[in-house]
Amino acid sequence: MLGYIPASVSYKQIGEEREGRRGSVALFYMRVKDEPEREIYPPAPYLEAVRRVVEHNGLRRVLGEASDPALHPSRMSVEVRQDHNLAFVRIDEPGADLEALVRSHLRDLSLHRVDCVYVDLPLSHPATAGAAAGLENLGVFFGGIIPEAHPGGGDVLRLQYLNNIEIQAGDVSTASDFGEELLGMIFRQNTLP
């Protein structure tokens, strides 16, 4: 998650060269029991990144055929963490108005100078693929997958938005070749409109 650590927080011998800039953390998954097989519906702009994470972690996931269901209004919540100057926009039910609602929340949070916004989408919801496809046009990019973390069941697709903050790839330490690959994918997607 790019920018998760405030610039005011430092760790001995970790990322000391980022002085004055926000730090980043990586999401790790350690399986403690077999997860169920699930259909997932990633939005097209994030499909390749989702596919690579699923494959690398050996998750029992099948790409579902996203139909075009009649979309209801979105249901979501917003949590601001002032201690870290970041926010989570958690989507419970993606709907036809998802892009407009996320745009509105991003604008409001940006005006309040929130540095980072993380948008959590339910990957097992058939409407996610279509409803969230336009989020990349808002400057929202791939952050990771959190297996079995959605309250309604299934995985969370975590997207991220940076509000005029500088994050450099060299500030992020990775511990594996896949970590480097994933970091590269994330930085290639991090292009503001």
Short mmCIF file of C-alpha atoms in Angstrom, two decimals:
data_model
loop_
_atom_site.label_atom_id
_atom_site.label_comp_id
_atom_site.label_asym_id
_atom_site.label_seq_id
_atom_site.Cartn_x
_atom_site.Cartn_y
_atom_site.Cartn_z
CA MET A 1 0.00 0.00 0.00
CA LEU A 2 1.82 3.05 -1.26
CA GLY A 3 1.97 5.93 1.18
CA TYR A 4 0.45 4.08 4.16
CA ILE A 5 3.10 5.23 6.64
CA PRO A 6 3.05 8.97 7.46
CA ALA A 7 6.22 10.96 6.75
CA SER A 8 6.47 11.71 10.48
CA VAL A 9 7.01 8.00 11.28
CA SER A 10 10.43 6.42 10.83
CA TYR A 11 11.87 2.99 11.47
CA LYS A 12 15.47 2.25 12.34
CA GLN A 13 17.32 0.68 9.41
CA ILE A 14 14.19 0.62 7.22
CA GLY A 15 13.60 3.27 4.61
CA GLU A 16 15.73 5.95 6.24
CA GLU A 17 16.31 7.56 2.83
CA ARG A 18 12.64 8.54 2.52
CA GLU A 19 12.93 11.33 5.08
CA GLY A 20 10.06 13.78 4.63
CA ARG A 21 8.05 11.40 2.42
CA ARG A 22 5.36 8.87 3.25
CA GLY A 23 6.39 5.22 3.44
CA SER A 24 4.78 2.15 1.96
CA VAL A 25 3.91 -1.33 3.20
CA ALA A 26 3.34 -4.61 1.40
CA LEU A 27 0.37 -6.89 1.85
CA PHE A 28 1.36 -10.48 2.61
CA TYR A 29 -0.87 -13.53 2.67
CA MET A 30 -0.17 -16.56 4.82
CA ARG A 31 -2.66 -19.36 4.37
CA VAL A 32 -3.68 -20.92 7.68
CA LYS A 33 -6.41 -23.11 6.20
CA ASP A 34 -7.69 -23.86 2.73
CA GLU A 35 -9.93 -21.14 1.43
CA PRO A 36 -13.01 -22.05 -0.62
CA GLU A 37 -12.98 -21.92 -4.39
CA ARG A 38 -14.62 -18.67 -5.49
CA GLU A 39 -15.56 -16.89 -8.66
CA ILE A 40 -14.02 -13.44 -8.92
CA TYR A 41 -14.93 -10.50 -11.14
CA PRO A 42 -11.97 -8.13 -11.47
CA PRO A 43 -12.43 -4.90 -13.43
CA ALA A 44 -10.55 -5.02 -16.76
CA PRO A 45 -7.93 -2.36 -15.85
CA TYR A 46 -6.77 -4.49 -12.91
CA LEU A 47 -7.26 -7.96 -14.44
CA GLU A 48 -3.61 -8.78 -15.14
CA ALA A 49 -2.45 -7.74 -11.67
CA VAL A 50 -5.27 -9.74 -10.03
CA ARG A 51 -4.48 -12.75 -12.20
CA ARG A 52 -0.77 -12.64 -11.23
CA VAL A 53 -1.50 -12.35 -7.48
CA VAL A 54 -4.04 -15.20 -7.61
CA GLU A 55 -1.63 -17.38 -9.57
CA HIS A 56 1.39 -16.60 -7.39
CA ASN A 57 -0.48 -17.31 -4.14
CA GLY A 58 -2.19 -20.44 -5.43
CA LEU A 59 -5.62 -19.06 -4.56
CA ARG A 60 -8.54 -21.22 -5.64
CA ARG A 61 -10.19 -18.61 -7.83
CA VAL A 62 -11.99 -18.77 -11.15
CA LEU A 63 -12.57 -15.72 -13.32
CA GLY A 64 -16.34 -15.40 -13.55
CA GLU A 65 -18.23 -14.32 -16.62
CA ALA A 66 -19.33 -10.84 -15.70
CA SER A 67 -22.81 -10.38 -16.99
CA ASP A 68 -24.38 -6.96 -17.12
CA PRO A 69 -26.85 -7.22 -14.24
CA ALA A 70 -29.21 -4.39 -13.46
CA LEU A 71 -27.16 -2.37 -11.04
CA HIS A 72 -28.69 -0.98 -7.90
CA PRO A 73 -27.28 2.07 -6.11
CA SER A 74 -23.90 1.47 -4.51
CA ARG A 75 -23.56 0.87 -0.79
CA MET A 76 -20.31 1.98 0.79
CA SER A 77 -18.71 3.43 3.88
CA VAL A 78 -15.83 5.84 4.37
CA GLU A 79 -13.43 5.66 7.31
CA VAL A 80 -10.86 8.41 7.82
CA ARG A 81 -7.83 7.60 9.97
CA GLN A 82 -6.58 10.96 11.09
CA ASP A 83 -3.52 9.50 12.85
CA HIS A 84 -2.24 8.30 9.45
CA ASN A 85 -3.99 10.98 7.34
CA LEU A 86 -5.57 8.36 5.10
CA ALA A 87 -9.00 6.98 4.34
CA PHE A 88 -10.67 3.72 3.38
CA VAL A 89 -13.64 3.73 1.01
CA ARG A 90 -15.20 0.30 1.48
CA ILE A 91 -17.65 -0.85 -1.16
CA ASP A 92 -20.27 -3.30 0.10
CA GLU A 93 -22.43 -3.28 -3.03
CA PRO A 94 -21.06 -1.88 -6.31
CA GLY A 95 -23.74 -0.14 -8.32
CA ALA A 96 -24.29 1.95 -11.42
CA ASP A 97 -23.30 5.09 -9.51
CA LEU A 98 -20.00 3.71 -8.17
CA GLU A 99 -17.65 5.83 -10.27
CA ALA A 100 -19.55 9.05 -9.49
CA LEU A 101 -19.64 8.28 -5.75
CA VAL A 102 -15.94 7.41 -5.61
CA ARG A 103 -15.14 10.60 -7.57
CA SER A 104 -17.17 12.64 -5.07
CA HIS A 105 -15.46 11.03 -2.06
CA LEU A 106 -12.00 11.46 -3.62
CA ARG A 107 -12.71 15.13 -4.26
CA ASP A 108 -13.96 15.68 -0.70
CA LEU A 109 -11.07 13.77 0.88
CA SER A 110 -8.56 15.58 -1.34
CA LEU A 111 -9.98 18.96 -0.35
CA HIS A 112 -9.50 17.90 3.28
CA ARG A 113 -5.88 17.09 2.39
CA VAL A 114 -6.11 13.37 3.08
CA ASP A 115 -2.89 11.99 1.60
CA CYS A 116 -3.93 8.46 0.64
CA VAL A 117 -7.27 6.85 -0.10
CA TYR A 118 -7.71 3.08 -0.36
CA VAL A 119 -10.79 1.78 -2.19
CA ASP A 120 -11.83 -1.76 -1.22
CA LEU A 121 -14.00 -3.68 -3.69
CA PRO A 122 -15.70 -7.09 -3.27
CA LEU A 123 -13.99 -9.30 -5.87
CA SER A 124 -16.67 -12.00 -5.61
CA HIS A 125 -19.50 -9.62 -6.50
CA PRO A 126 -20.53 -10.01 -10.17
CA ALA A 127 -21.16 -6.25 -10.50
CA THR A 128 -17.59 -5.32 -9.51
CA ALA A 129 -16.14 -5.90 -12.99
CA GLY A 130 -18.49 -3.48 -14.73
CA ALA A 131 -19.15 -0.95 -12.00
CA ALA A 132 -15.49 -0.37 -11.14
CA ALA A 133 -14.02 -0.42 -14.66
CA GLY A 134 -13.89 3.40 -14.86
CA LEU A 135 -12.11 3.98 -11.55
CA GLU A 136 -8.72 4.05 -13.25
CA ASN A 137 -9.83 7.28 -14.96
CA LEU A 138 -9.97 8.85 -11.49
CA GLY A 139 -6.32 8.02 -10.80
CA VAL A 140 -7.18 4.95 -8.72
CA PHE A 141 -4.69 2.12 -9.27
CA PHE A 142 -3.99 -1.44 -8.11
CA GLY A 143 -2.85 -1.98 -4.53
CA GLY A 144 -3.37 -5.67 -3.82
CA ILE A 145 -5.75 -8.46 -2.97
CA ILE A 146 -6.72 -9.36 0.58
CA PRO A 147 -8.02 -12.95 0.47
CA GLU A 148 -11.20 -13.78 2.37
CA ALA A 149 -11.35 -10.30 3.93
CA HIS A 150 -14.67 -8.97 2.63
CA PRO A 151 -17.37 -9.04 5.34
CA GLY A 152 -19.86 -10.49 2.85
CA GLY A 153 -17.44 -13.28 1.93
CA GLY A 154 -14.66 -13.42 -0.60
CA ASP A 155 -11.64 -11.35 -1.41
CA VAL A 156 -11.07 -7.61 -1.30
CA LEU A 157 -9.50 -5.87 -4.27
CA ARG A 158 -7.66 -2.94 -2.73
CA LEU A 159 -7.13 0.03 -5.02
CA GLN A 160 -5.25 3.16 -4.02
CA TYR A 161 -5.25 6.88 -4.72
CA LEU A 162 -2.46 9.29 -3.83
CA ASN A 163 -3.37 12.94 -3.25
CA ASN A 164 -0.38 14.92 -4.48
CA ILE A 165 2.20 12.97 -2.50
CA GLU A 166 5.53 11.70 -3.74
CA ILE A 167 6.27 8.00 -3.55
CA GLN A 168 9.42 6.65 -5.18
CA ALA A 169 9.90 3.03 -6.16
CA GLY A 170 13.31 3.09 -4.46
CA ASP A 171 11.60 3.84 -1.15
CA VAL A 172 9.88 0.44 -1.22
CA SER A 173 11.82 -2.65 -0.15
CA THR A 174 10.76 -6.00 -1.52
CA ALA A 175 11.88 -9.44 -0.38
CA SER A 176 11.24 -11.49 -3.52
CA ASP A 177 11.26 -11.45 -7.30
CA PHE A 178 7.46 -11.49 -7.26
CA GLY A 179 7.48 -8.49 -4.92
CA GLU A 180 9.60 -6.61 -7.46
CA GLU A 181 7.25 -7.66 -10.28
CA LEU A 182 4.20 -6.54 -8.32
CA LEU A 183 5.83 -3.24 -7.38
CA GLY A 184 6.58 -2.62 -11.05
CA MET A 185 2.95 -3.29 -12.01
CA ILE A 186 1.74 -0.92 -9.30
CA PHE A 187 4.04 1.91 -10.36
CA ARG A 188 3.11 1.47 -14.04
CA GLN A 189 -0.57 1.89 -13.09
CA ASN A 190 0.10 4.91 -10.86
CA THR A 191 -0.54 7.58 -13.46
CA LEU A 192 -2.90 10.40 -12.59
CA PRO A 193 -5.43 11.42 -15.25
#
